[in-house]
GROMACS .gro file of C-alpha atoms in nm:
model
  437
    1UNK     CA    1   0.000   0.000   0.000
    2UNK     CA    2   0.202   0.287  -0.110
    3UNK     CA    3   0.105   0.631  -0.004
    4UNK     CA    4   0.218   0.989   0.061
    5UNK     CA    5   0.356   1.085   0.383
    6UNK     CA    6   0.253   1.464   0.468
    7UNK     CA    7   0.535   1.518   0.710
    8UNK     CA    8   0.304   1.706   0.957
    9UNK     CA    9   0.076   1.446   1.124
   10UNK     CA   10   0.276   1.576   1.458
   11UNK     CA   11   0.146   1.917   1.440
   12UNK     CA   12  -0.126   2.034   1.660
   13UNK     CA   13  -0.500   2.082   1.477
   14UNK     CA   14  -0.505   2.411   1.711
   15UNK     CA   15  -0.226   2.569   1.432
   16UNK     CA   16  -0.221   2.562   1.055
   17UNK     CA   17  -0.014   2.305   0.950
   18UNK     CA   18   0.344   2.346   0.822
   19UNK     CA   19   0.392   2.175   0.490
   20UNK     CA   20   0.713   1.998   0.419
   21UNK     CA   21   0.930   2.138   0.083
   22UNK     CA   22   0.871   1.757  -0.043
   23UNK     CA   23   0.668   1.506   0.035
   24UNK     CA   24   0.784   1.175   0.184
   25UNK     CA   25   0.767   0.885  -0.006
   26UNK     CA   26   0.636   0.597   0.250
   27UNK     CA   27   0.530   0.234   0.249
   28UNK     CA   28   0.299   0.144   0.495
   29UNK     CA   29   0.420   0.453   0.660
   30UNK     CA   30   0.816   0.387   0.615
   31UNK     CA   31   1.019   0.601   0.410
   32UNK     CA   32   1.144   0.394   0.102
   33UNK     CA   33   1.504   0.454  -0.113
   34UNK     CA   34   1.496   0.697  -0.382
   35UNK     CA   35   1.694   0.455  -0.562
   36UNK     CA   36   1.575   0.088  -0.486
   37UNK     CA   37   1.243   0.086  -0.304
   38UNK     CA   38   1.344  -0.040   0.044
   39UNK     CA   39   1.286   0.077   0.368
   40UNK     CA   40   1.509   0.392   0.372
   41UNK     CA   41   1.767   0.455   0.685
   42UNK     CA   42   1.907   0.744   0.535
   43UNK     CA   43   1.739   1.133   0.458
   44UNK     CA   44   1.933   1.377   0.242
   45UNK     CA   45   1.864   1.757   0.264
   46UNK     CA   46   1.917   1.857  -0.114
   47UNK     CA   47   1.835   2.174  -0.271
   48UNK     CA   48   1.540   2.226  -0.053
   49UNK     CA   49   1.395   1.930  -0.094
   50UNK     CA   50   1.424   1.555   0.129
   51UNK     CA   51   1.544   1.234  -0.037
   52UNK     CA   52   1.579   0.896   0.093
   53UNK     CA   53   1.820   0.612   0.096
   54UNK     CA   54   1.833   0.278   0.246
   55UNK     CA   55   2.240   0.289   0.259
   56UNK     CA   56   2.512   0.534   0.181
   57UNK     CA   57   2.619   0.307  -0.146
   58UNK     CA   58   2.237   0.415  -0.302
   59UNK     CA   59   2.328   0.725  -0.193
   60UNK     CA   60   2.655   0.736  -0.320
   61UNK     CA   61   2.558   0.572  -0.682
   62UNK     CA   62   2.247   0.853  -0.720
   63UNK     CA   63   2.521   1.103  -0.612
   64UNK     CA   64   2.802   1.023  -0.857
   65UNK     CA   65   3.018   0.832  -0.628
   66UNK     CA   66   2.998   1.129  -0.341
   67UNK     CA   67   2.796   1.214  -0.062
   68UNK     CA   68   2.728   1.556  -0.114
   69UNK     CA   69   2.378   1.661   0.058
   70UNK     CA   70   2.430   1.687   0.431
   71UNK     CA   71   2.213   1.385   0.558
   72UNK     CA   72   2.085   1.210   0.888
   73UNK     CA   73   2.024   0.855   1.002
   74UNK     CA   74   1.630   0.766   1.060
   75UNK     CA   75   1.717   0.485   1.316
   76UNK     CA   76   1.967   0.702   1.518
   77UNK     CA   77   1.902   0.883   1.804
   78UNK     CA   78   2.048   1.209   1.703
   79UNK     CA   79   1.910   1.431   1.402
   80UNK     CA   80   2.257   1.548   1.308
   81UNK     CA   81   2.313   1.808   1.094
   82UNK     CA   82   2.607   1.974   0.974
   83UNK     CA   83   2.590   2.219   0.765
   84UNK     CA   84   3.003   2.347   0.645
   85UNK     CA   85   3.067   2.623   0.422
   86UNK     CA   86   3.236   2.385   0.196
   87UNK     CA   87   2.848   2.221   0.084
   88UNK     CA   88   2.724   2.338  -0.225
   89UNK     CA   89   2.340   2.232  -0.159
   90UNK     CA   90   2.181   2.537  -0.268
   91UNK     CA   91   1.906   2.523  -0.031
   92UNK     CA   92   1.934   2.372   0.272
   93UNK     CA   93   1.578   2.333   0.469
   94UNK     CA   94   1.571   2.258   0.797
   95UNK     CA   95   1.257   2.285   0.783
   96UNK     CA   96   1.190   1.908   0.661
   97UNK     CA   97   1.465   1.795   0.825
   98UNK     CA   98   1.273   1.852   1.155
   99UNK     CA   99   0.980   1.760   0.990
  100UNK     CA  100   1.103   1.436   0.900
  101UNK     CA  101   1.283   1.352   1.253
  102UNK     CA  102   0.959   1.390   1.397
  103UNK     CA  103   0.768   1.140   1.249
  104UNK     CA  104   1.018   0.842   1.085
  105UNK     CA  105   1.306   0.848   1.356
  106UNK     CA  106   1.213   0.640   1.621
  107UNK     CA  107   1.488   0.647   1.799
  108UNK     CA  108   1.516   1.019   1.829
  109UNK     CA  109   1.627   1.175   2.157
  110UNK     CA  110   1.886   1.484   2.048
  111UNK     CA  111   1.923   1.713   1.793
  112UNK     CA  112   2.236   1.844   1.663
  113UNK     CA  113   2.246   2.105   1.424
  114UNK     CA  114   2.569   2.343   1.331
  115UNK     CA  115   2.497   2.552   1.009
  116UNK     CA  116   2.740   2.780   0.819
  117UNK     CA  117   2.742   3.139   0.822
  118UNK     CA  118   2.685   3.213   0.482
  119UNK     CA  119   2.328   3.008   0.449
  120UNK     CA  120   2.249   3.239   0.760
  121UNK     CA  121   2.392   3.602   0.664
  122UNK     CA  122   2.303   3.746   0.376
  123UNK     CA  123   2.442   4.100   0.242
  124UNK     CA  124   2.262   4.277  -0.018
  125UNK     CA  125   2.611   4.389  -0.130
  126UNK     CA  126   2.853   4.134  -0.100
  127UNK     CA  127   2.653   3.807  -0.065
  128UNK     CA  128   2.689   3.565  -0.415
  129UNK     CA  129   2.658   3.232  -0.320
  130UNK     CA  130   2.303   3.217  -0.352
  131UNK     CA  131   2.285   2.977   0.014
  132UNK     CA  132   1.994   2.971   0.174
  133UNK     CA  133   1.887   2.830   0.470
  134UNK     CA  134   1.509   2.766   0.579
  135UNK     CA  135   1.404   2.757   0.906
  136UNK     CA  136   1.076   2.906   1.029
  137UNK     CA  137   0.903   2.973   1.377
  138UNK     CA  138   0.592   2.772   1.388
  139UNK     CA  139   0.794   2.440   1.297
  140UNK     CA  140   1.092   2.487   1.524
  141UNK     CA  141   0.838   2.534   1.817
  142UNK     CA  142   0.613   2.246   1.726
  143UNK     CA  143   0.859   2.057   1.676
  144UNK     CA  144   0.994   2.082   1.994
  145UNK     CA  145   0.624   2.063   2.171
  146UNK     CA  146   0.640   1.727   1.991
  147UNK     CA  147   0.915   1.568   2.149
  148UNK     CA  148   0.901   1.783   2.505
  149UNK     CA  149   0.940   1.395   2.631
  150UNK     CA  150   1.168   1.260   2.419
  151UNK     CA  151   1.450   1.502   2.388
  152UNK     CA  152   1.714   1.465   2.626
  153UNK     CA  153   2.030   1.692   2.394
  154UNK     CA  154   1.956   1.990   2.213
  155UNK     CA  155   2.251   2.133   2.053
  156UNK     CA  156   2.246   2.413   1.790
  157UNK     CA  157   2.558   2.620   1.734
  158UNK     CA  158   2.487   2.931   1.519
  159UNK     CA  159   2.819   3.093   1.369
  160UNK     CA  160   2.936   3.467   1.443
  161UNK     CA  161   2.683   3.735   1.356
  162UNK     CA  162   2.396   3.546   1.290
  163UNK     CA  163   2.199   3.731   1.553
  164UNK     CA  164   1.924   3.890   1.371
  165UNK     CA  165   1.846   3.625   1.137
  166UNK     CA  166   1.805   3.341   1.395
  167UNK     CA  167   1.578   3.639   1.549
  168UNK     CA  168   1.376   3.654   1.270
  169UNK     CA  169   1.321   3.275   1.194
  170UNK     CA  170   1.283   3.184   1.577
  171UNK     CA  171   1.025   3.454   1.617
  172UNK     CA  172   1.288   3.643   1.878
  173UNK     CA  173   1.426   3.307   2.010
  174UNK     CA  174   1.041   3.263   2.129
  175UNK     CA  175   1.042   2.944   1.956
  176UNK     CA  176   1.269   2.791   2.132
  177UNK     CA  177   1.088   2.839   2.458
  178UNK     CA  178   0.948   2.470   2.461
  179UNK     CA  179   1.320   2.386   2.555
  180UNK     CA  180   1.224   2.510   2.952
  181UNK     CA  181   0.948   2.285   3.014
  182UNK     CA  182   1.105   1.923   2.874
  183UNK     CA  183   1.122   1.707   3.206
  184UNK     CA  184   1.394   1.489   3.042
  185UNK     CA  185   1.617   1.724   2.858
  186UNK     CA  186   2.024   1.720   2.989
  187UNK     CA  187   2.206   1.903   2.751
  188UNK     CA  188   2.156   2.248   2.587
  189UNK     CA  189   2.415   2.396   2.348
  190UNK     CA  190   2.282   2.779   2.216
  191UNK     CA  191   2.607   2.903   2.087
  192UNK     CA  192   2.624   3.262   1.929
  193UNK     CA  193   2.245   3.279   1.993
  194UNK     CA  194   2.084   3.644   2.053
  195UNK     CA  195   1.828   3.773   2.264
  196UNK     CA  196   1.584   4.015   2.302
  197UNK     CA  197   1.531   3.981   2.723
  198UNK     CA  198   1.641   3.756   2.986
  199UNK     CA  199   1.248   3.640   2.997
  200UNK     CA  200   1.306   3.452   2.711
  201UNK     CA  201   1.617   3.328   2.772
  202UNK     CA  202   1.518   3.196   3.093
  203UNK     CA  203   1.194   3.009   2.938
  204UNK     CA  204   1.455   2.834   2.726
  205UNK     CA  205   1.631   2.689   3.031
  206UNK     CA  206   1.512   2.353   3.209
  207UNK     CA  207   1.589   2.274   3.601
  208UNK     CA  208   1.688   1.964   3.461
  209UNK     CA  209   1.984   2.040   3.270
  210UNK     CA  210   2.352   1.896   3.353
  211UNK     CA  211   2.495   2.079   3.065
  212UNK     CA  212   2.463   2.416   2.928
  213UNK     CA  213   2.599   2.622   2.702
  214UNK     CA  214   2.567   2.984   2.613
  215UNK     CA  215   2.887   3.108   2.456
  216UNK     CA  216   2.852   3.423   2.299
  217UNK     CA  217   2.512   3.516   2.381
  218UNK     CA  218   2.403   3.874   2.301
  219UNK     CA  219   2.097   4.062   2.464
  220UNK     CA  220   1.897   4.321   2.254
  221UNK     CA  221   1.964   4.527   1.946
  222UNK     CA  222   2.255   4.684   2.105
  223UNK     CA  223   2.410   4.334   2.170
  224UNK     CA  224   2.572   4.401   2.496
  225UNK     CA  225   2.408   4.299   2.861
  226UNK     CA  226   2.303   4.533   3.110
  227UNK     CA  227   2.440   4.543   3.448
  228UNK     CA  228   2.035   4.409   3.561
  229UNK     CA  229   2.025   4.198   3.272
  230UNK     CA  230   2.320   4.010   3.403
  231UNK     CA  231   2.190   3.994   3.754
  232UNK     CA  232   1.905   3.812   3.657
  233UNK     CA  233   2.026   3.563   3.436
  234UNK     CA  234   2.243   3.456   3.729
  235UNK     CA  235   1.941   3.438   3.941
  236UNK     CA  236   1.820   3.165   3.707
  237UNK     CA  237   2.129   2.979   3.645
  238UNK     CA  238   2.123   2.945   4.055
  239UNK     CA  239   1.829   2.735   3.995
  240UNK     CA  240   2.002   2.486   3.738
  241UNK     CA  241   2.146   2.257   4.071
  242UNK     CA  242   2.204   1.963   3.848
  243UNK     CA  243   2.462   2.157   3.604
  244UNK     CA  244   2.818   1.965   3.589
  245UNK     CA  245   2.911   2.137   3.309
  246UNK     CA  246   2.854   2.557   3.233
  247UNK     CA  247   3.024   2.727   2.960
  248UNK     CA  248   2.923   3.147   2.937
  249UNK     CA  249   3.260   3.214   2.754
  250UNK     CA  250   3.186   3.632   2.657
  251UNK     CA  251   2.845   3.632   2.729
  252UNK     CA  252   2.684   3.819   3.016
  253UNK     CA  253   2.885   4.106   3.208
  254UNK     CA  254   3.018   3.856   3.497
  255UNK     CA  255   3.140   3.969   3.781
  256UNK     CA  256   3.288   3.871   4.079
  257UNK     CA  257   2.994   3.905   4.286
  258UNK     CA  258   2.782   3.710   4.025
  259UNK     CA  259   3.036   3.419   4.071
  260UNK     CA  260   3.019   3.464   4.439
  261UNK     CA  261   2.636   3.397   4.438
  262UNK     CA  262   2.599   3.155   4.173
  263UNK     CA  263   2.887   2.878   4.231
  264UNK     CA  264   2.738   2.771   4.599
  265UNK     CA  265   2.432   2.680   4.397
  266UNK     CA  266   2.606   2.449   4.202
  267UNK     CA  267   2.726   2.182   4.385
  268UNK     CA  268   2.786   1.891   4.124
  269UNK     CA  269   2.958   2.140   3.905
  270UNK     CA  270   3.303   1.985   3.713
  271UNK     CA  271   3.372   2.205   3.404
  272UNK     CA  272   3.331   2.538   3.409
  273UNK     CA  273   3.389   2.838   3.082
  274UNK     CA  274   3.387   3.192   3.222
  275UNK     CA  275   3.573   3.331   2.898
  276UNK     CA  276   3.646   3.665   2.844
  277UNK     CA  277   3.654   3.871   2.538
  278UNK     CA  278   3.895   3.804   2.217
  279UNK     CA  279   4.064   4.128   2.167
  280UNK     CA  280   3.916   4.339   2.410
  281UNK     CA  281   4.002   4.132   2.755
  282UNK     CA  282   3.930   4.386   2.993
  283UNK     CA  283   3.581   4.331   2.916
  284UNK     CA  284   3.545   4.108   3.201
  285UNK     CA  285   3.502   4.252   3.563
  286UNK     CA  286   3.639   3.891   3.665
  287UNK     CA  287   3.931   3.944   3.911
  288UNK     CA  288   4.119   3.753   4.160
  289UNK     CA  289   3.821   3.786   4.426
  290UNK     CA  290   3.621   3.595   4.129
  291UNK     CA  291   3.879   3.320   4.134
  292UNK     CA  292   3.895   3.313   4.540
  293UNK     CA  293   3.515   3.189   4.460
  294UNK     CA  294   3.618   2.937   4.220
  295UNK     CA  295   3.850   2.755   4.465
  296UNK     CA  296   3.619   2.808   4.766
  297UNK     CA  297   3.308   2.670   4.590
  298UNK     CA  298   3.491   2.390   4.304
  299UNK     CA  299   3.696   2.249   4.495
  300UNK     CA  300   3.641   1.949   4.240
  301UNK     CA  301   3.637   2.115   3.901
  302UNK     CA  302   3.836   1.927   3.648
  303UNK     CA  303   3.792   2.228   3.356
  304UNK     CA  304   3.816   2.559   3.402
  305UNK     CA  305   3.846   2.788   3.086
  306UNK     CA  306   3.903   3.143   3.194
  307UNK     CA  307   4.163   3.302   2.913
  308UNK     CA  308   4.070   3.674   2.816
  309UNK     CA  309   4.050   3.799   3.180
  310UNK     CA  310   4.275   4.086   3.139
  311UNK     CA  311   4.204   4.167   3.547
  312UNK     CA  312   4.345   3.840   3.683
  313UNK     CA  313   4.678   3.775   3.833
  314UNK     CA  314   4.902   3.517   3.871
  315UNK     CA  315   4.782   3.597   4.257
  316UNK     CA  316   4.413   3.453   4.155
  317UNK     CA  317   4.558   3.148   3.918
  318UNK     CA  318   4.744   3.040   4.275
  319UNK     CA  319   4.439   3.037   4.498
  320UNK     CA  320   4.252   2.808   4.216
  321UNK     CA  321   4.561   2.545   4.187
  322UNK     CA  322   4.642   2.544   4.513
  323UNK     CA  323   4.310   2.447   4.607
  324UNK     CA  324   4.172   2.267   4.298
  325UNK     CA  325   4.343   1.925   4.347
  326UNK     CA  326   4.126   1.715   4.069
  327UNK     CA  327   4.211   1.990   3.797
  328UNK     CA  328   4.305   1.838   3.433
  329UNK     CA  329   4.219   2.115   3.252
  330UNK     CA  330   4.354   2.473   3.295
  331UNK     CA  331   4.285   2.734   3.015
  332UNK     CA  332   4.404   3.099   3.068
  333UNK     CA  333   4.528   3.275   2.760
  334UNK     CA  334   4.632   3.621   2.815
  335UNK     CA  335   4.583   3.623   3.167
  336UNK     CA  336   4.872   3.794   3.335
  337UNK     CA  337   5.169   3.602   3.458
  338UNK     CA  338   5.531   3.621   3.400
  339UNK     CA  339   5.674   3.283   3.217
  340UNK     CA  340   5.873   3.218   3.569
  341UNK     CA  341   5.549   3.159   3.687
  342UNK     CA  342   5.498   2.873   3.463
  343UNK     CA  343   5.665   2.564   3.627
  344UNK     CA  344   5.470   2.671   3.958
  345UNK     CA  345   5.099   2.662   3.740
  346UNK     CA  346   5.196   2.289   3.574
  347UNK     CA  347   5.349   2.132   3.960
  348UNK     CA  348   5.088   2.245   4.181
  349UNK     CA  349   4.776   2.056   4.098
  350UNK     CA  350   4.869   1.692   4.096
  351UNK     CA  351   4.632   1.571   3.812
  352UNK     CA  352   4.655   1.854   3.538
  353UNK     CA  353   4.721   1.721   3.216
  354UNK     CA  354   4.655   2.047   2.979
  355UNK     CA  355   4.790   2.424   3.048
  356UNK     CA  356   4.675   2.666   2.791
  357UNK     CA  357   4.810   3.011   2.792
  358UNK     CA  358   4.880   3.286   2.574
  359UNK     CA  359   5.198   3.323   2.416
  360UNK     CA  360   5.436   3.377   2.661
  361UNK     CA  361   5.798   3.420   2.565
  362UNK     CA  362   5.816   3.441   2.102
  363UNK     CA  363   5.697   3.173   1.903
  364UNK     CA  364   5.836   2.829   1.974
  365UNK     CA  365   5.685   2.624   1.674
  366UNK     CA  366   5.928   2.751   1.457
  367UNK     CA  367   6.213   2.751   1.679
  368UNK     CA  368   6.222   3.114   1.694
  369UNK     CA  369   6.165   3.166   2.099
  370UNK     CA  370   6.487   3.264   2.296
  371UNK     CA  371   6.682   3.037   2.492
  372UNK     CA  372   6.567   3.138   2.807
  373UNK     CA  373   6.209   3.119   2.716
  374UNK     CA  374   6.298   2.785   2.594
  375UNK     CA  375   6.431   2.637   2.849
  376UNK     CA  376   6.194   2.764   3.128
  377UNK     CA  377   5.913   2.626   2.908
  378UNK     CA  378   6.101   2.284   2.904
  379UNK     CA  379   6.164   2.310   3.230
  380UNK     CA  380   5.814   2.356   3.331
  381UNK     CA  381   5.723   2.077   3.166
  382UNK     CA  382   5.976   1.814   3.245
  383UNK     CA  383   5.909   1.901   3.634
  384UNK     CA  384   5.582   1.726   3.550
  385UNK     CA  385   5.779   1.414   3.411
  386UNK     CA  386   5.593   1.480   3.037
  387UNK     CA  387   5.246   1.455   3.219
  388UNK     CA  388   5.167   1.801   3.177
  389UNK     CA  389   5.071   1.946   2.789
  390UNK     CA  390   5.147   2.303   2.713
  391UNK     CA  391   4.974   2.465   2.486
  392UNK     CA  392   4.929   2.851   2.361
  393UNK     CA  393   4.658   3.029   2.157
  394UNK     CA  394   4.837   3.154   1.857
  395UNK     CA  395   5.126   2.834   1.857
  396UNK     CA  396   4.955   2.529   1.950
  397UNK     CA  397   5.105   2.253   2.116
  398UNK     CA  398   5.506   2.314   2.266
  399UNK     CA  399   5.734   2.063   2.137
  400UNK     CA  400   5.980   2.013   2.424
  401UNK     CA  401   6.264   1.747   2.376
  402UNK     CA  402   6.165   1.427   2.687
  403UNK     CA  403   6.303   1.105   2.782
  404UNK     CA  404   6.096   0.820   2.629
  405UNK     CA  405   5.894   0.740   2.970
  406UNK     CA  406   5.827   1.129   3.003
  407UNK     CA  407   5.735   1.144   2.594
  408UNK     CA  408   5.457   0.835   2.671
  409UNK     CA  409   5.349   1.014   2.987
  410UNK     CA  410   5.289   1.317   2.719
  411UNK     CA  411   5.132   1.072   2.456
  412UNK     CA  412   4.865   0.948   2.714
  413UNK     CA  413   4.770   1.274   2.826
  414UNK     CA  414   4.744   1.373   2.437
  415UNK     CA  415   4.508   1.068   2.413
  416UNK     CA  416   4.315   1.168   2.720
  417UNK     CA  417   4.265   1.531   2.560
  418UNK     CA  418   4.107   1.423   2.247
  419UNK     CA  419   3.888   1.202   2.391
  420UNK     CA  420   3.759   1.430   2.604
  421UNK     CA  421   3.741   1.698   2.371
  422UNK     CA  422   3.528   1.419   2.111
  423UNK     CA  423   3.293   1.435   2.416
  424UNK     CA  424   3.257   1.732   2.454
  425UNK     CA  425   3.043   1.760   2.140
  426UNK     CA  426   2.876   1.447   2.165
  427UNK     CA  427   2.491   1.586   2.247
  428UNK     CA  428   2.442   1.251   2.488
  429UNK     CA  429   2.728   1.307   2.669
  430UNK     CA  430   2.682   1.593   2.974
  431UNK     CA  431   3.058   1.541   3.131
  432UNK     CA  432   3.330   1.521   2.907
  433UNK     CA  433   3.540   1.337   3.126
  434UNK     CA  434   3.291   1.092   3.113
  435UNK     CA  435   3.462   0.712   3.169
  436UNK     CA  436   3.787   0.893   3.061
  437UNK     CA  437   3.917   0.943   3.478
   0.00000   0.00000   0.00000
C-alpha cells in the first residue's frame, strides 16, 4: 500500500499546519530509497527538498560516487546536521529535516544542528553564493512541543553574527521556549544565539539540565548585557542545581559578585567556561576575588576555561591550583603572569594534564623563541615528568625534547585530551570526562 507521507501528522490541529518542501515517499508509513524501493535509513537535505536512501552506497551511486547533501540517520538517536561552508546544496531546509525527525526516527532523543554562516547572513552587497537556509518559527516550536518527552540533547551552534536572522526565523528566540518545560532534557548547546530579554532566555532553560551552554550570547539590538540583565540571568542559572558542566565564555557582564552567588548553587559542578573577550580582555570585571570563589566553591572542578581575563593575576591562578586538586584542565590565555610563573601553574595541581596560555615568551613552533624562554618552558614541563601538555593560543602545542617514559606520559595525556574533547560535542554526553578518569 504505497502512499504519501505529509510530514506534519505531529502538528497540533489548534495551528495551521506546516507543509514539508517535499513530500515523503512511505510504504505502509516507512520512508522507502529513492533509488531501490526499500525501507530507507538514510534522509538527504538537497536543494530544498528531502530524499531517501536505504544505505550510503544508493546514496553514493544517485550522487556520482559522493555524498554531497548533508544527511541524517532515521534509526539514530540524534538528528545530526552539519551544515560546512564547503556544501554546495543550494538550499538547505531545515525545515523538513525537523519535519522528518519527527515522524520516521524512532529512535530520536537529540538534535544536533551546526549551520554555516553564509546560508544564515546574507548581504545585499557582497553576498553571491546564492545559500539559503530555511528555518521558520511555527515548525521549530512544534517541533519541539512534539518531542518535550523525548529530547534529552539539544545542541544548535549558530556561527558569528547570525543574531538577527536566527531572530527573525525563531520569532525572537520565542520558539525555542518549549526547551524550559522538557522534564527529560540534559544538555543544551545555544552558541552565538541572541536575545531580546532575559524572559526569554530563561523560558529556554530547564531545572533539569547537567549541561549548558551559552557562549557568545548577546541581549537586545545593542548586543551588549546590562548590568540588571546580568543579575538576573544569574538568578536563574542558581536554579540549574544539576549543572556539571557551564560554559558562558563572553556572554553576560560577569562579575565577581555574580560568581560569588551563583557557584554555591552548584554543587555537582566539574567544568566550568567563564571566557572573556577576544581582543578586548578587559571586558570582564572577573578578578582575583572571582577566582577566590572558584576555589572556595569547586573544589572538584576538572575544567576551568578562563583566558581573556585581562584583570586576573598570577595571585588569583594560585588560589585556584592550590586548592583545585582534581584539575586536568587549565585554560588561561592572556591572563597575566610572567613565564617564571609557569613551572609553579603545571606542579601544583597533581592531576593537570593540559595548560593553555597565551603566548608567553616568542613563538616556539618555529624555533624562533629565545633560549631562556625555551628552556623555562622545558623546564616547566619536564618538572611534571611529560604529564603536563602546554599549549598557547596563537602556537599550539610546545614541542619540548623528553626522555621516552616522560614522551609516553605526554602521549597518554594527548590521548586523554582528544577524547575528552570528542565528548565534549557528543549531544548525549553531559561530562566530558565521562569514563575517561
Amino acid at each position: 500500500d504505497n502512499s504519501l507521507d505529509d510530514g506534519v501528522s505531529f502538528l497540533s490541529s489548534k495551528h495551521e499546519a506546516a507543509k514539508p518542501s517535499h513530500y515523503v515517499p512511505t510504504n505502509n508509513g516507512v520512508p522507502y530509497c529513492k533509488e531501490c524501493d526499500k525501507p530507507a535509513q538514510f534522509c538527504a537535505l538537497d536543494n530544498g527538498c528531502t530524499d531517501f536512501y536505504c544505505s550510503k552506497t544508493c546514496m553514493e551511486e544517485f550522487s556520482g560516487g559522493e555524498i554531497e547533501p548533508p544527511f541524517f540517520d532515521l534509526r539514530g538517536p540524534t538528528l545530526k546536521v552539519k551544515v560546512s561552508e564547503n556544501c554546495t546544496v543550494q538550499n538547505v531546509s531545515l525545515d523538513d529535516a525537523l519535519l522528518v525527525a519527527a515522524n520516521h526516527m524512532p529512535n530520536l532523543n537529540s538534535v544536533d544542528i551546526s549551520v554555516a554562516q553564509d546560508y544564515i547572513l546574507k548581504d545585499d552587497y557582497t553576498d553571491h553564493s546564492g545559500k539559503n537556509l530555511v528555518l521558520t518559527p511555527m515548525v521549530i516550536k512544534q517541533f519541539l512541543e512534539s518531542v518535550k518527552n523525548k529530547l534529552v540533547a539539544f545542541v544548535f551552534r549558530l556561527p558569528d553574527c547570525c543574531w538577527e536572522e536566527m531572530k527573525e526565523m525563531t520569532n525572537k528566540c520565542s520558539s525555542l521556549t518549549p526547551l524550559g518545560n522538557m522534564p527529560n532534557i540534559k544538555k543544551l548547546d545555544l552558541t552565538h544565539f541572541g536575545f531580546d530579554d532575559v524572559r526569554t532566555l530563561s523560558k529556554c532553560l530547564s531545572n533539569s539540565l547537567q549541561s549548558l551552554t551559552l557562549c557568545h550570547v548577546t541581549m537586545g539590538r545593542q548586543l551588549e548585557w546590562s548590568a540588571s540583565e546580568s543579575n538576573d540571568v544569574v538568578m536563574k542559572l542558581c536554579q540549574l542545581t544539576n549543572l556539571v558542566s557551564l560554559d558562558i565564555a563572553d556572554s553576560f557582564a560577569m562579575t565577581d559578585r555574580h560568581l560569588h552567588i551563583l557557584l554555591p548553587n552548584l554543587p555537582r559542578l566539574r567544568c566550568l567556561g567563564i571566557e572573556g573577550r577576544f581582543g578586548d580582555i578587559h571586558h570582564s570585571q572577573v578578578t582575583d576575588v572571582g577566582f577566590q570563589a572558584i576555589a572556595n566553591y569547586c573544589p572538584r572542578i576538572l575544567s576551568l576555561n578562563a583566558s581573556y581575563l585581562g584583570n586576573v593575576t598570577i595571585n588569583g591562578v594560585r588560589k585556584v591550583i592550590c586548592k583545585c586538586h582534581d584539575i586536568i584542565e587549565l585554560e588561561l590565555g592572556e591572563v597575566d603572569f610572567e613565564l617564571q610563573h609557569l613551572k609553579e601553574i603545571v606542579t601544583t595541581p597533581p592531576k593537570l594534564r593540559l595548560f593553555r596560555c597565551g603566548n608567553i615568551g616568542v613563538s616556539t613552533r618555529y624555533g624562533n623563541s629565545n633560549p631562556r624562554d625555551r628552556r623555562l618552558m622545558e623546564q616547566a614541563v619536564q618538572a611534571t615528568e611529560g604529564r603536563v601538555v602546554i599549549c598557547t593560543l596563537g602556537d599550539g602545542k610546545i614541542d619540548v625534547s623528553l626522555s621516552s617514559p616522560h614522551k609516553m606520559n605526554q602521549d597518554q595525556s594527548m590521548d586523554m585530551l582528544e577524547r575528552a574533547h570528542r565528548q565534549q560535542f557528543d549531544p548525549l554526553i553531559c561530562l566530558q570526562w565521562e569514563g575517561i578518569i
